[in-house]
PDB file of N, CA and C in Angstrom:
ATOM      1  N   MET A   1      26.368  18.617 -34.079  1.00  0.00           N
ATOM      2  CA  MET A   1      26.307  20.139 -34.644  1.00  0.00           C
ATOM      3  C   MET A   1      27.466  20.869 -34.223  1.00  0.00           C
ATOM      4  N   ILE A   2      27.771  20.760 -33.051  1.00  0.00           N
ATOM      5  CA  ILE A   2      29.044  21.417 -32.453  1.00  0.00           C
ATOM      6  C   ILE A   2      30.316  21.136 -33.213  1.00  0.00           C
ATOM      7  N   LYS A   3      30.406  19.590 -33.444  1.00  0.00           N
ATOM      8  CA  LYS A   3      31.340  19.162 -34.318  1.00  0.00           C
ATOM      9  C   LYS A   3      31.603  19.795 -35.489  1.00  0.00           C
ATOM     10  N   VAL A   4      30.579  19.983 -36.093  1.00  0.00           N
ATOM     11  CA  VAL A   4      30.700  20.487 -37.574  1.00  0.00           C
ATOM     12  C   VAL A   4      31.228  21.949 -37.433  1.00  0.00           C
ATOM     13  N   LEU A   5      30.457  22.842 -36.314  1.00  0.00           N
ATOM     14  CA  LEU A   5      31.042  23.916 -36.241  1.00  0.00           C
ATOM     15  C   LEU A   5      32.632  24.373 -36.121  1.00  0.00           C
ATOM     16  N   LEU A   6      32.609  23.381 -35.234  1.00  0.00           N
ATOM     17  CA  LEU A   6      34.201  23.492 -34.759  1.00  0.00           C
ATOM     18  C   LEU A   6      35.219  23.114 -35.761  1.00  0.00           C
ATOM     19  N   ILE A   7      34.915  22.142 -36.839  1.00  0.00           N
ATOM     20  CA  ILE A   7      35.591  21.985 -38.125  1.00  0.00           C
ATOM     21  C   ILE A   7      35.452  22.994 -38.775  1.00  0.00           C
ATOM     22  N   PHE A   8      34.329  23.553 -39.362  1.00  0.00           N
ATOM     23  CA  PHE A   8      34.036  24.840 -40.002  1.00  0.00           C
ATOM     24  C   PHE A   8      34.988  25.791 -39.605  1.00  0.00           C
ATOM     25  N   GLY A   9      35.010  26.087 -38.378  1.00  0.00           N
ATOM     26  CA  GLY A   9      35.595  27.186 -37.483  1.00  0.00           C
ATOM     27  C   GLY A   9      37.284  27.076 -38.032  1.00  0.00           C
ATOM     28  N   PHE A  10      37.786  26.009 -37.952  1.00  0.00           N
ATOM     29  CA  PHE A  10      39.117  25.804 -38.007  1.00  0.00           C
ATOM     30  C   PHE A  10      39.565  25.953 -39.614  1.00  0.00           C
ATOM     31  N   SER A  11      38.590  25.375 -40.314  1.00  0.00           N
ATOM     32  CA  SER A  11      38.814  25.532 -41.877  1.00  0.00           C
ATOM     33  C   SER A  11      38.858  26.869 -42.105  1.00  0.00           C
ATOM     34  N   PHE A  12      37.855  27.663 -41.697  1.00  0.00           N
ATOM     35  CA  PHE A  12      37.782  29.049 -42.160  1.00  0.00           C
ATOM     36  C   PHE A  12      38.756  29.926 -41.534  1.00  0.00           C
ATOM     37  N   PHE A  13      39.440  29.558 -40.692  1.00  0.00           N
ATOM     38  CA  PHE A  13      40.526  30.507 -40.282  1.00  0.00           C
ATOM     39  C   PHE A  13      41.567  30.254 -40.672  1.00  0.00           C
ATOM     40  N   ASN A  14      42.166  29.060 -41.184  1.00  0.00           N
ATOM     41  CA  ASN A  14      43.168  28.291 -42.073  1.00  0.00           C
ATOM     42  C   ASN A  14      43.706  29.267 -42.969  1.00  0.00           C
ATOM     43  N   PRO A  15      44.640  29.924 -42.864  1.00  0.00           N
ATOM     44  CA  PRO A  15      45.382  31.158 -43.721  1.00  0.00           C
ATOM     45  C   PRO A  15      45.530  30.352 -45.203  1.00  0.00           C
ATOM     46  N   ALA A  16      45.810  29.177 -45.195  1.00  0.00           N
ATOM     47  CA  ALA A  16      46.405  28.650 -46.731  1.00  0.00           C
ATOM     48  C   ALA A  16      45.507  27.251 -46.565  1.00  0.00           C
ATOM     49  N   PRO A  17      45.331  26.983 -47.926  1.00  0.00           N
ATOM     50  CA  PRO A  17      44.699  25.496 -48.315  1.00  0.00           C
ATOM     51  C   PRO A  17      45.929  24.333 -47.558  1.00  0.00           C
ATOM     52  N   SER A  18      45.453  23.237 -47.284  1.00  0.00           N
ATOM     53  CA  SER A  18      46.200  22.274 -46.835  1.00  0.00           C
ATOM     54  C   SER A  18      47.335  21.823 -47.523  1.00  0.00           C
ATOM     55  N   ASP A  19      47.373  21.877 -48.862  1.00  0.00           N
ATOM     56  CA  ASP A  19      48.421  21.618 -49.577  1.00  0.00           C
ATOM     57  C   ASP A  19      49.574  22.556 -49.736  1.00  0.00           C
ATOM     58  N   SER A  20      49.388  23.635 -49.122  1.00  0.00           N
ATOM     59  CA  SER A  20      50.517  24.547 -49.511  1.00  0.00           C
ATOM     60  C   SER A  20      51.693  23.857 -48.294  1.00  0.00           C
ATOM     61  N   ILE A  21      53.162  24.422 -48.429  1.00  0.00           N
ATOM     62  CA  ILE A  21      54.104  23.768 -47.870  1.00  0.00           C
ATOM     63  C   ILE A  21      54.681  24.775 -46.533  1.00  0.00           C
ATOM     64  N   GLY A  22      53.833  25.616 -46.113  1.00  0.00           N
ATOM     65  CA  GLY A  22      54.512  26.787 -45.248  1.00  0.00           C
ATOM     66  C   GLY A  22      54.018  28.279 -45.815  1.00  0.00           C
ATOM     67  N   MET A  23      54.821  29.296 -44.835  1.00  0.00           N
ATOM     68  CA  MET A  23      54.787  30.596 -45.127  1.00  0.00           C
ATOM     69  C   MET A  23      56.350  31.224 -45.053  1.00  0.00           C
ATOM     70  N   GLU A  24      56.213  32.210 -45.822  1.00  0.00           N
ATOM     71  CA  GLU A  24      57.493  33.083 -45.762  1.00  0.00           C
ATOM     72  C   GLU A  24      57.096  34.307 -45.765  1.00  0.00           C
ATOM     73  N   THR A  25      57.933  35.138 -45.053  1.00  0.00           N
ATOM     74  CA  THR A  25      58.004  36.869 -45.220  1.00  0.00           C
ATOM     75  C   THR A  25      59.140  37.337 -45.746  1.00  0.00           C
ATOM     76  N   VAL A  26      59.027  38.083 -46.706  1.00  0.00           N
ATOM     77  CA  VAL A  26      60.035  38.618 -47.518  1.00  0.00           C
ATOM     78  C   VAL A  26      59.576  40.226 -47.701  1.00  0.00           C
ATOM     79  N   ASN A  27      60.845  41.068 -46.901  1.00  0.00           N
ATOM     80  CA  ASN A  27      60.722  42.464 -47.275  1.00  0.00           C
ATOM     81  C   ASN A  27      59.255  42.863 -46.469  1.00  0.00           C
ATOM     82  N   GLY A  28      58.870  42.169 -45.287  1.00  0.00           N
ATOM     83  CA  GLY A  28      57.608  42.479 -44.736  1.00  0.00           C
ATOM     84  C   GLY A  28      56.164  42.147 -45.309  1.00  0.00           C
ATOM     85  N   LYS A  29      56.356  41.316 -46.599  1.00  0.00           N
ATOM     86  CA  LYS A  29      55.308  40.897 -47.048  1.00  0.00           C
ATOM     87  C   LYS A  29      55.162  39.288 -46.919  1.00  0.00           C
ATOM     88  N   LYS A  30      53.823  38.773 -46.588  1.00  0.00           N
ATOM     89  CA  LYS A  30      53.785  37.284 -46.327  1.00  0.00           C
ATOM     90  C   LYS A  30      53.533  36.883 -47.667  1.00  0.00           C
ATOM     91  N   PHE A  31      54.069  35.533 -47.770  1.00  0.00           N
ATOM     92  CA  PHE A  31      53.740  34.608 -48.822  1.00  0.00           C
ATOM     93  C   PHE A  31      53.403  33.038 -48.206  1.00  0.00           C
ATOM     94  N   ILE A  32      52.594  32.511 -49.133  1.00  0.00           N
ATOM     95  CA  ILE A  32      52.290  31.203 -48.632  1.00  0.00           C
ATOM     96  C   ILE A  32      53.200  30.411 -50.055  1.00  0.00           C
ATOM     97  N   LEU A  33      53.822  29.263 -49.578  1.00  0.00           N
ATOM     98  CA  LEU A  33      54.787  28.528 -50.350  1.00  0.00           C
ATOM     99  C   LEU A  33      54.083  27.315 -50.725  1.00  0.00           C
ATOM    100  N   HIS A  34      53.902  27.262 -52.338  1.00  0.00           N
ATOM    101  CA  HIS A  34      53.054  26.187 -52.774  1.00  0.00           C
ATOM    102  C   HIS A  34      53.909  25.581 -53.732  1.00  0.00           C
ATOM    103  N   LYS A  35      54.016  24.021 -53.765  1.00  0.00           N
ATOM    104  CA  LYS A  35      54.789  23.218 -54.629  1.00  0.00           C
ATOM    105  C   LYS A  35      54.044  22.615 -55.576  1.00  0.00           C
ATOM    106  N   VAL A  36      54.204  23.008 -56.875  1.00  0.00           N
ATOM    107  CA  VAL A  36      53.537  22.794 -57.909  1.00  0.00           C
ATOM    108  C   VAL A  36      53.539  21.061 -58.142  1.00  0.00           C
ATOM    109  N   GLU A  37      52.488  20.795 -58.397  1.00  0.00           N
ATOM    110  CA  GLU A  37      52.167  19.476 -58.930  1.00  0.00           C
ATOM    111  C   GLU A  37      51.561  19.012 -60.199  1.00  0.00           C
ATOM    112  N   ALA A  38      51.799  17.831 -60.615  1.00  0.00           N
ATOM    113  CA  ALA A  38      51.288  17.440 -62.201  1.00  0.00           C
ATOM    114  C   ALA A  38      50.048  18.127 -62.451  1.00  0.00           C
ATOM    115  N   LYS A  39      49.908  18.505 -63.505  1.00  0.00           N
ATOM    116  CA  LYS A  39      48.742  19.195 -64.153  1.00  0.00           C
ATOM    117  C   LYS A  39      48.273  20.300 -63.660  1.00  0.00           C
ATOM    118  N   GLU A  40      49.144  21.163 -62.810  1.00  0.00           N
ATOM    119  CA  GLU A  40      48.596  22.706 -62.174  1.00  0.00           C
ATOM    120  C   GLU A  40      48.918  23.494 -63.175  1.00  0.00           C
ATOM    121  N   THR A  41      48.370  24.566 -63.359  1.00  0.00           N
ATOM    122  CA  THR A  41      48.594  25.670 -63.818  1.00  0.00           C
ATOM    123  C   THR A  41      48.524  27.026 -63.141  1.00  0.00           C
ATOM    124  N   LEU A  42      48.946  28.095 -63.303  1.00  0.00           N
ATOM    125  CA  LEU A  42      49.161  29.409 -62.491  1.00  0.00           C
ATOM    126  C   LEU A  42      47.584  29.459 -62.341  1.00  0.00           C
ATOM    127  N   PHE A  43      46.412  29.539 -63.453  1.00  0.00           N
ATOM    128  CA  PHE A  43      44.863  29.810 -63.154  1.00  0.00           C
ATOM    129  C   PHE A  43      44.642  28.880 -62.308  1.00  0.00           C
ATOM    130  N   SER A  44      44.595  27.663 -62.130  1.00  0.00           N
ATOM    131  CA  SER A  44      44.038  26.734 -61.170  1.00  0.00           C
ATOM    132  C   SER A  44      44.839  26.974 -59.690  1.00  0.00           C
ATOM    133  N   ILE A  45      46.107  27.660 -59.679  1.00  0.00           N
ATOM    134  CA  ILE A  45      46.624  27.773 -58.497  1.00  0.00           C
ATOM    135  C   ILE A  45      46.161  29.061 -58.112  1.00  0.00           C
ATOM    136  N   SER A  46      46.116  30.001 -58.839  1.00  0.00           N
ATOM    137  CA  SER A  46      45.541  31.518 -58.435  1.00  0.00           C
ATOM    138  C   SER A  46      43.911  31.228 -58.010  1.00  0.00           C
ATOM    139  N   ARG A  47      43.184  30.221 -58.379  1.00  0.00           N
ATOM    140  CA  ARG A  47      42.052  29.849 -58.066  1.00  0.00           C
ATOM    141  C   ARG A  47      42.109  29.224 -56.454  1.00  0.00           C
ATOM    142  N   ARG A  48      42.802  28.249 -56.277  1.00  0.00           N
ATOM    143  CA  ARG A  48      42.705  27.800 -55.130  1.00  0.00           C
ATOM    144  C   ARG A  48      43.207  28.881 -54.194  1.00  0.00           C
ATOM    145  N   TYR A  49      44.029  29.696 -54.497  1.00  0.00           N
ATOM    146  CA  TYR A  49      44.622  30.738 -53.336  1.00  0.00           C
ATOM    147  C   TYR A  49      43.649  32.191 -53.165  1.00  0.00           C
ATOM    148  N   ARG A  50      42.786  31.992 -54.103  1.00  0.00           N
ATOM    149  CA  ARG A  50      42.176  33.349 -54.426  1.00  0.00           C
ATOM    150  C   ARG A  50      42.806  34.421 -54.386  1.00  0.00           C
ATOM    151  N   THR A  51      43.536  34.553 -55.343  1.00  0.00           N
ATOM    152  CA  THR A  51      44.532  35.630 -55.994  1.00  0.00           C
ATOM    153  C   THR A  51      44.332  35.633 -57.573  1.00  0.00           C
ATOM    154  N   THR A  52      45.370  36.391 -58.252  1.00  0.00           N
ATOM    155  CA  THR A  52      45.391  36.657 -59.504  1.00  0.00           C
ATOM    156  C   THR A  52      46.631  36.120 -59.984  1.00  0.00           C
ATOM    157  N   VAL A  53      46.387  35.606 -61.195  1.00  0.00           N
ATOM    158  CA  VAL A  53      47.697  35.039 -62.154  1.00  0.00           C
ATOM    159  C   VAL A  53      48.967  36.208 -62.301  1.00  0.00           C
ATOM    160  N   ALA A  54      48.501  37.230 -62.430  1.00  0.00           N
ATOM    161  CA  ALA A  54      49.291  38.361 -62.477  1.00  0.00           C
ATOM    162  C   ALA A  54      50.258  38.580 -61.296  1.00  0.00           C
ATOM    163  N   GLU A  55      49.397  38.485 -59.872  1.00  0.00           N
ATOM    164  CA  GLU A  55      50.046  38.673 -58.758  1.00  0.00           C
ATOM    165  C   GLU A  55      50.996  37.365 -58.587  1.00  0.00           C
ATOM    166  N   ILE A  56      50.661  36.269 -58.934  1.00  0.00           N
ATOM    167  CA  ILE A  56      51.809  35.164 -58.581  1.00  0.00           C
ATOM    168  C   ILE A  56      53.126  35.262 -59.772  1.00  0.00           C
ATOM    169  N   ALA A  57      52.582  35.537 -60.802  1.00  0.00           N
ATOM    170  CA  ALA A  57      53.638  35.768 -61.873  1.00  0.00           C
ATOM    171  C   ALA A  57      54.512  36.906 -61.234  1.00  0.00           C
ATOM    172  N   GLN A  58      53.997  37.888 -60.883  1.00  0.00           N
ATOM    173  CA  GLN A  58      54.954  38.985 -60.433  1.00  0.00           C
ATOM    174  C   GLN A  58      55.927  38.606 -59.549  1.00  0.00           C
ATOM    175  N   ASN A  59      55.258  37.570 -58.442  1.00  0.00           N
ATOM    176  CA  ASN A  59      56.546  37.204 -57.075  1.00  0.00           C
ATOM    177  C   ASN A  59      57.154  35.944 -57.593  1.00  0.00           C
ATOM    178  N   ASN A  60      57.222  35.604 -58.398  1.00  0.00           N
ATOM    179  CA  ASN A  60      57.808  34.347 -59.070  1.00  0.00           C
ATOM    180  C   ASN A  60      58.627  34.333 -60.394  1.00  0.00           C
ATOM    181  N   GLU A  61      59.556  35.099 -60.655  1.00  0.00           N
ATOM    182  CA  GLU A  61      60.208  35.007 -62.092  1.00  0.00           C
ATOM    183  C   GLU A  61      60.395  33.735 -62.861  1.00  0.00           C
ATOM    184  N   GLY A  62      59.903  34.081 -63.909  1.00  0.00           N
ATOM    185  CA  GLY A  62      59.629  32.773 -65.159  1.00  0.00           C
ATOM    186  C   GLY A  62      58.403  31.987 -64.926  1.00  0.00           C
ATOM    187  N   ALA A  63      57.612  32.392 -64.015  1.00  0.00           N
ATOM    188  CA  ALA A  63      56.407  31.170 -63.957  1.00  0.00           C
ATOM    189  C   ALA A  63      55.268  31.765 -65.013  1.00  0.00           C
ATOM    190  N   GLU A  64      55.400  32.671 -65.628  1.00  0.00           N
ATOM    191  CA  GLU A  64      54.990  32.954 -66.841  1.00  0.00           C
ATOM    192  C   GLU A  64      55.011  32.057 -68.032  1.00  0.00           C
ATOM    193  N   SER A  65      56.329  31.913 -68.049  1.00  0.00           N
ATOM    194  CA  SER A  65      56.739  30.678 -69.361  1.00  0.00           C
ATOM    195  C   SER A  65      56.405  29.462 -69.128  1.00  0.00           C
ATOM    196  N   GLY A  66      56.004  28.988 -67.808  1.00  0.00           N
ATOM    197  CA  GLY A  66      55.517  27.529 -67.865  1.00  0.00           C
ATOM    198  C   GLY A  66      56.176  27.410 -66.441  1.00  0.00           C
ATOM    199  N   LEU A  67      55.321  26.135 -65.690  1.00  0.00           N
ATOM    200  CA  LEU A  67      55.340  25.469 -64.360  1.00  0.00           C
ATOM    201  C   LEU A  67      56.215  24.232 -64.502  1.00  0.00           C
ATOM    202  N   GLU A  68      56.844  23.886 -63.544  1.00  0.00           N
ATOM    203  CA  GLU A  68      57.815  22.505 -63.385  1.00  0.00           C
ATOM    204  C   GLU A  68      57.187  22.102 -62.250  1.00  0.00           C
ATOM    205  N   VAL A  69      56.888  20.676 -62.494  1.00  0.00           N
ATOM    206  CA  VAL A  69      56.578  20.004 -61.138  1.00  0.00           C
ATOM    207  C   VAL A  69      57.722  20.111 -60.163  1.00  0.00           C
ATOM    208  N   GLY A  70      57.378  20.362 -58.862  1.00  0.00           N
ATOM    209  CA  GLY A  70      58.257  20.319 -57.864  1.00  0.00           C
ATOM    210  C   GLY A  70      58.843  22.116 -57.533  1.00  0.00           C
ATOM    211  N   ARG A  71      58.466  22.903 -58.490  1.00  0.00           N
ATOM    212  CA  ARG A  71      58.890  24.323 -58.298  1.00  0.00           C
ATOM    213  C   ARG A  71      57.980  24.877 -56.987  1.00  0.00           C
ATOM    214  N   VAL A  72      58.893  25.765 -56.183  1.00  0.00           N
ATOM    215  CA  VAL A  72      58.023  26.072 -54.939  1.00  0.00           C
ATOM    216  C   VAL A  72      57.669  27.380 -55.766  1.00  0.00           C
ATOM    217  N   LEU A  73      56.229  27.912 -55.802  1.00  0.00           N
ATOM    218  CA  LEU A  73      55.849  29.433 -55.896  1.00  0.00           C
ATOM    219  C   LEU A  73      55.524  29.886 -54.608  1.00  0.00           C
ATOM    220  N   ARG A  74      55.841  31.432 -54.626  1.00  0.00           N
ATOM    221  CA  ARG A  74      55.579  32.388 -53.394  1.00  0.00           C
ATOM    222  C   ARG A  74      54.094  32.827 -53.930  1.00  0.00           C
ATOM    223  N   ILE A  75      53.136  32.710 -53.219  1.00  0.00           N
ATOM    224  CA  ILE A  75      51.754  33.204 -53.506  1.00  0.00           C
ATOM    225  C   ILE A  75      51.664  34.225 -52.556  1.00  0.00           C
ATOM    226  N   PRO A  76      51.395  35.397 -52.688  1.00  0.00           N
ATOM    227  CA  PRO A  76      51.101  36.626 -51.771  1.00  0.00           C
ATOM    228  C   PRO A  76      49.751  36.393 -51.053  1.00  0.00           C
ATOM    229  N   TYR A  77      49.936  36.709 -49.794  1.00  0.00           N
ATOM    230  CA  TYR A  77      49.132  36.243 -48.640  1.00  0.00           C
ATOM    231  C   TYR A  77      48.077  37.441 -48.315  1.00  0.00           C
ATOM    232  N   ALA A  78      47.058  37.455 -48.252  1.00  0.00           N
ATOM    233  CA  ALA A  78      45.966  38.355 -47.740  1.00  0.00           C
ATOM    234  C   ALA A  78      45.153  37.921 -46.868  1.00  0.00           C
ATOM    235  N   SER A  79      45.550  38.584 -45.505  1.00  0.00           N
ATOM    236  CA  SER A  79      44.481  38.016 -44.212  1.00  0.00           C
ATOM    237  C   SER A  79      43.175  38.182 -44.595  1.00  0.00           C
ATOM    238  N   PRO A  80      42.407  37.419 -43.949  1.00  0.00           N
ATOM    239  CA  PRO A  80      40.882  37.414 -44.160  1.00  0.00           C
ATOM    240  C   PRO A  80      40.313  38.633 -43.594  1.00  0.00           C
ATOM    241  N   SER A  81      39.466  39.365 -44.144  1.00  0.00           N
ATOM    242  CA  SER A  81      38.807  40.557 -43.568  1.00  0.00           C
ATOM    243  C   SER A  81      37.831  40.336 -42.571  1.00  0.00           C
TER     244      SER A  81
END
């Protein structure tokens, strides 16, 4: 039981999904860096990081026109409340 609580606790406080490649701060704003993989869409990425498509597009020029595999996106980071 304690192992389950510890694992849940660590995953709950992890600021980004495990497939992110890091964090970056630009002009005082924090971003999660996400490398696009095959078959991903802005919508699926927005759901994974609990943000909106509009916020991702706003911080990644040309993202609304389509995503390329391997592109690194800046995902706005909102600390858990």
